[in-house]
Amino acid sequence: MVTGIYSTNTPEACLYQVDHSEAEIVLVETNEMLKRFTINLSKLPRIKAIVVWGETQLPSDVQDSRFFLWKDFMKLGAEIKKEAIQERMNRQLPGECCVLVYTSGTTGNPKGCMLSHDNLTSGAEPMIKEWSKHDPTVASAENRNVSYLPLSHIAGLTVDFMTHIYNGHELYFARPDAL
């Protein structure tokens, strides 16, 4: 299961959401974003790893063994057998929670909505079919899309990400300040 965090969330809202979702791994793009999770880290004993994927080094003040750069984190999975991964994938069921989509928390703590595997695919499939009526190349694996919607929001998750998984086309992410 995954959940996205709004770029505008405070450190307190981020920590609440990570705890509430029972997350075990946190992925962030930059060391600046990492700062949101270094505050009160002792309140997150469930966290096994916090991974920074868009940097070449971690800040010098990060000493916890749970912090990784993306390249180092990926090395941890090199020894996992494909059978173990396949077995875990086989346990996923259509009606089980796949994603928790949270509100931005403007009236208190963020509130989560559970979306199942079949819910996400049943949302993406009709969109692609409708778009294909107007442009048959939409469903082509050779198609390339640019995502500019936040993946922490249902529109970005369904329109950009799930249609990408459904079609297998290339997906690029715009910088947050691109628009």
Protein backbone atom coordinates (compact mmCIF):
# COMPACT_ATOMS: atom_id res chain seq x y z
CA MET A 1 0.00 0.00 0.00
CA VAL A 2 1.19 3.53 -0.71
CA THR A 3 0.17 7.06 0.18
CA GLY A 4 1.27 10.42 -1.17
CA ILE A 5 2.02 13.48 0.88
CA TYR A 6 1.14 16.98 -0.26
CA SER A 7 4.12 19.23 -0.92
CA THR A 8 2.48 21.80 1.36
CA ASN A 9 2.17 19.46 4.39
CA THR A 10 3.86 20.57 7.57
CA PRO A 11 6.31 18.21 9.31
CA GLU A 12 3.61 17.47 11.89
CA ALA A 13 1.07 16.53 9.19
CA CYS A 14 3.67 14.34 7.47
CA LEU A 15 4.48 12.52 10.69
CA TYR A 16 0.78 12.08 11.46
CA GLN A 17 0.12 10.62 8.01
CA VAL A 18 3.11 8.28 8.13
CA ASP A 19 2.03 7.01 11.54
CA HIS A 20 -1.68 6.78 10.67
CA SER A 21 -1.01 4.89 7.43
CA GLU A 22 1.31 2.50 9.27
CA ALA A 23 4.02 3.21 6.68
CA GLU A 24 7.26 1.28 6.89
CA ILE A 25 9.18 3.09 4.15
CA VAL A 26 9.19 6.80 3.30
CA LEU A 27 10.43 8.06 -0.07
CA VAL A 28 11.29 11.73 -0.58
CA GLU A 29 12.86 13.53 -3.51
CA THR A 30 15.15 16.02 -1.82
CA ASN A 31 17.07 16.61 1.37
CA GLU A 32 14.81 19.61 1.92
CA MET A 33 11.79 17.29 1.96
CA LEU A 34 13.70 14.93 4.22
CA LYS A 35 13.67 17.58 6.97
CA ARG A 36 9.95 16.96 7.48
CA PHE A 37 10.72 13.44 8.66
CA THR A 38 13.75 14.07 10.85
CA ILE A 39 11.63 15.97 13.36
CA ASN A 40 10.43 13.63 16.13
CA LEU A 41 11.68 10.55 14.30
CA SER A 42 11.47 8.68 17.61
CA LYS A 43 7.68 8.81 17.20
CA LEU A 44 7.94 6.56 14.13
CA PRO A 45 9.34 3.24 15.38
CA ARG A 46 7.57 1.35 12.55
CA ILE A 47 9.69 3.08 9.88
CA LYS A 48 12.35 0.75 8.45
CA ALA A 49 13.77 3.17 5.87
CA ILE A 50 13.61 6.78 4.74
CA VAL A 51 14.93 7.01 1.19
CA VAL A 52 16.02 10.13 -0.69
CA TRP A 53 15.89 9.45 -4.42
CA GLY A 54 16.87 12.80 -5.94
CA GLU A 55 20.14 13.56 -4.16
CA THR A 56 23.73 12.34 -4.38
CA GLN A 57 24.39 12.52 -0.63
CA LEU A 58 22.49 12.73 2.63
CA PRO A 59 22.84 15.76 4.91
CA SER A 60 25.78 15.46 7.30
CA ASP A 61 23.51 15.70 10.36
CA VAL A 62 21.53 12.57 9.38
CA GLN A 63 23.00 9.78 11.49
CA ASP A 64 20.12 7.29 11.77
CA SER A 65 20.79 3.94 10.05
CA ARG A 66 17.30 4.04 8.52
CA PHE A 67 18.25 6.81 6.06
CA PHE A 68 19.33 5.82 2.54
CA LEU A 69 20.10 7.30 -0.81
CA TRP A 70 18.11 5.60 -3.60
CA LYS A 71 21.14 3.78 -5.04
CA ASP A 72 22.02 2.31 -1.63
CA PHE A 73 18.44 1.37 -0.89
CA MET A 74 18.16 -0.50 -4.20
CA LYS A 75 21.20 -2.60 -3.28
CA LEU A 76 19.26 -3.95 -0.28
CA GLY A 77 16.82 -5.67 -2.64
CA ALA A 78 19.46 -7.30 -4.83
CA GLU A 79 19.50 -10.45 -2.71
CA ILE A 80 15.73 -10.95 -2.61
CA LYS A 81 14.69 -13.91 -4.69
CA LYS A 82 12.15 -13.38 -7.48
CA GLU A 83 9.99 -16.11 -5.95
CA ALA A 84 9.61 -14.10 -2.75
CA ILE A 85 8.50 -11.06 -4.74
CA GLN A 86 6.07 -13.13 -6.83
CA GLU A 87 4.62 -14.74 -3.71
CA ARG A 88 3.99 -11.31 -2.20
CA MET A 89 2.36 -10.11 -5.43
CA ASN A 90 0.14 -13.20 -5.47
CA ARG A 91 -1.21 -12.27 -2.02
CA GLN A 92 -2.59 -8.98 -3.35
CA LEU A 93 -6.34 -9.15 -3.87
CA PRO A 94 -8.59 -6.83 -5.92
CA GLY A 95 -10.66 -5.57 -2.97
CA GLU A 96 -7.74 -4.90 -0.65
CA CYS A 97 -6.37 -1.45 0.05
CA CYS A 98 -3.79 -0.34 -2.50
CA VAL A 99 -3.56 3.38 -1.77
CA LEU A 100 -4.52 5.72 1.03
CA VAL A 101 -5.38 9.16 -0.37
CA TYR A 102 -5.31 11.83 2.34
CA THR A 103 -6.87 15.25 2.50
CA SER A 104 -4.54 18.19 2.93
CA GLY A 105 -5.54 18.50 6.58
CA THR A 106 -6.89 22.05 6.43
CA THR A 107 -9.41 21.38 9.23
CA GLY A 108 -7.27 19.22 11.49
CA ASN A 109 -5.30 16.08 10.85
CA PRO A 110 -5.39 14.73 7.28
CA LYS A 111 -8.17 12.20 6.69
CA GLY A 112 -7.46 9.06 4.67
CA CYS A 113 -9.58 7.34 2.05
CA MET A 114 -8.76 3.73 1.16
CA LEU A 115 -8.74 2.84 -2.55
CA SER A 116 -8.54 -0.78 -3.62
CA HIS A 117 -6.59 -2.32 -6.50
CA ASP A 118 -9.76 -2.90 -8.51
CA ASN A 119 -11.05 0.59 -7.72
CA LEU A 120 -7.97 2.15 -9.29
CA THR A 121 -8.01 -0.04 -12.41
CA SER A 122 -11.77 0.37 -12.84
CA GLY A 123 -11.21 4.13 -12.85
CA ALA A 124 -8.37 4.08 -15.37
CA GLU A 125 -9.85 1.63 -17.87
CA PRO A 126 -12.96 3.65 -18.88
CA MET A 127 -10.86 6.82 -19.18
CA ILE A 128 -8.52 5.15 -21.64
CA LYS A 129 -11.41 3.69 -23.63
CA GLU A 130 -13.10 7.09 -23.88
CA TRP A 131 -9.90 8.90 -24.83
CA SER A 132 -9.16 6.21 -27.42
CA LYS A 133 -12.41 7.02 -29.22
CA HIS A 134 -11.01 10.47 -29.98
CA ASP A 135 -7.35 9.53 -30.35
CA PRO A 136 -6.49 5.85 -30.90
CA THR A 137 -2.81 6.48 -30.07
CA VAL A 138 -3.69 7.19 -26.41
CA ALA A 139 -3.61 3.48 -25.58
CA SER A 140 -0.33 2.91 -27.43
CA ALA A 141 2.69 1.72 -25.47
CA GLU A 142 4.74 4.14 -27.61
CA ASN A 143 2.82 7.07 -26.17
CA ARG A 144 4.64 9.48 -23.80
CA ASN A 145 2.91 11.50 -21.11
CA VAL A 146 3.97 14.27 -18.77
CA SER A 147 2.44 14.17 -15.31
CA TYR A 148 1.95 17.50 -13.62
CA LEU A 149 -0.82 16.57 -11.19
CA PRO A 150 0.16 15.70 -7.61
CA LEU A 151 0.19 11.92 -7.10
CA SER A 152 -1.09 12.51 -3.58
CA HIS A 153 -4.41 13.49 -5.20
CA ILE A 154 -6.83 11.02 -6.80
CA ALA A 155 -6.78 12.82 -10.17
CA GLY A 156 -3.00 12.58 -10.52
CA LEU A 157 -3.01 9.03 -9.27
CA THR A 158 -5.73 7.83 -11.65
CA VAL A 159 -5.30 10.03 -14.72
CA ASP A 160 -1.52 10.01 -14.86
CA PHE A 161 -0.16 7.08 -12.92
CA MET A 162 -2.78 4.34 -13.30
CA THR A 163 -3.30 4.97 -17.01
CA HIS A 164 0.48 4.68 -17.37
CA ILE A 165 0.49 1.30 -15.62
CA TYR A 166 -2.51 0.17 -17.64
CA ASN A 167 -0.94 1.16 -20.99
CA GLY A 168 2.74 0.73 -20.27
CA HIS A 169 3.66 4.02 -21.95
CA GLU A 170 6.49 6.31 -20.90
CA LEU A 171 5.68 8.67 -18.05
CA TYR A 172 7.64 11.80 -17.17
CA PHE A 173 7.11 13.98 -14.14
CA ALA A 174 7.12 17.76 -14.35
CA ARG A 175 8.99 19.72 -11.73
CA PRO A 176 6.64 21.12 -9.08
CA ASP A 177 7.26 24.68 -10.30
CA ALA A 178 6.87 23.86 -14.03
CA LEU A 179 3.46 25.49 -14.32
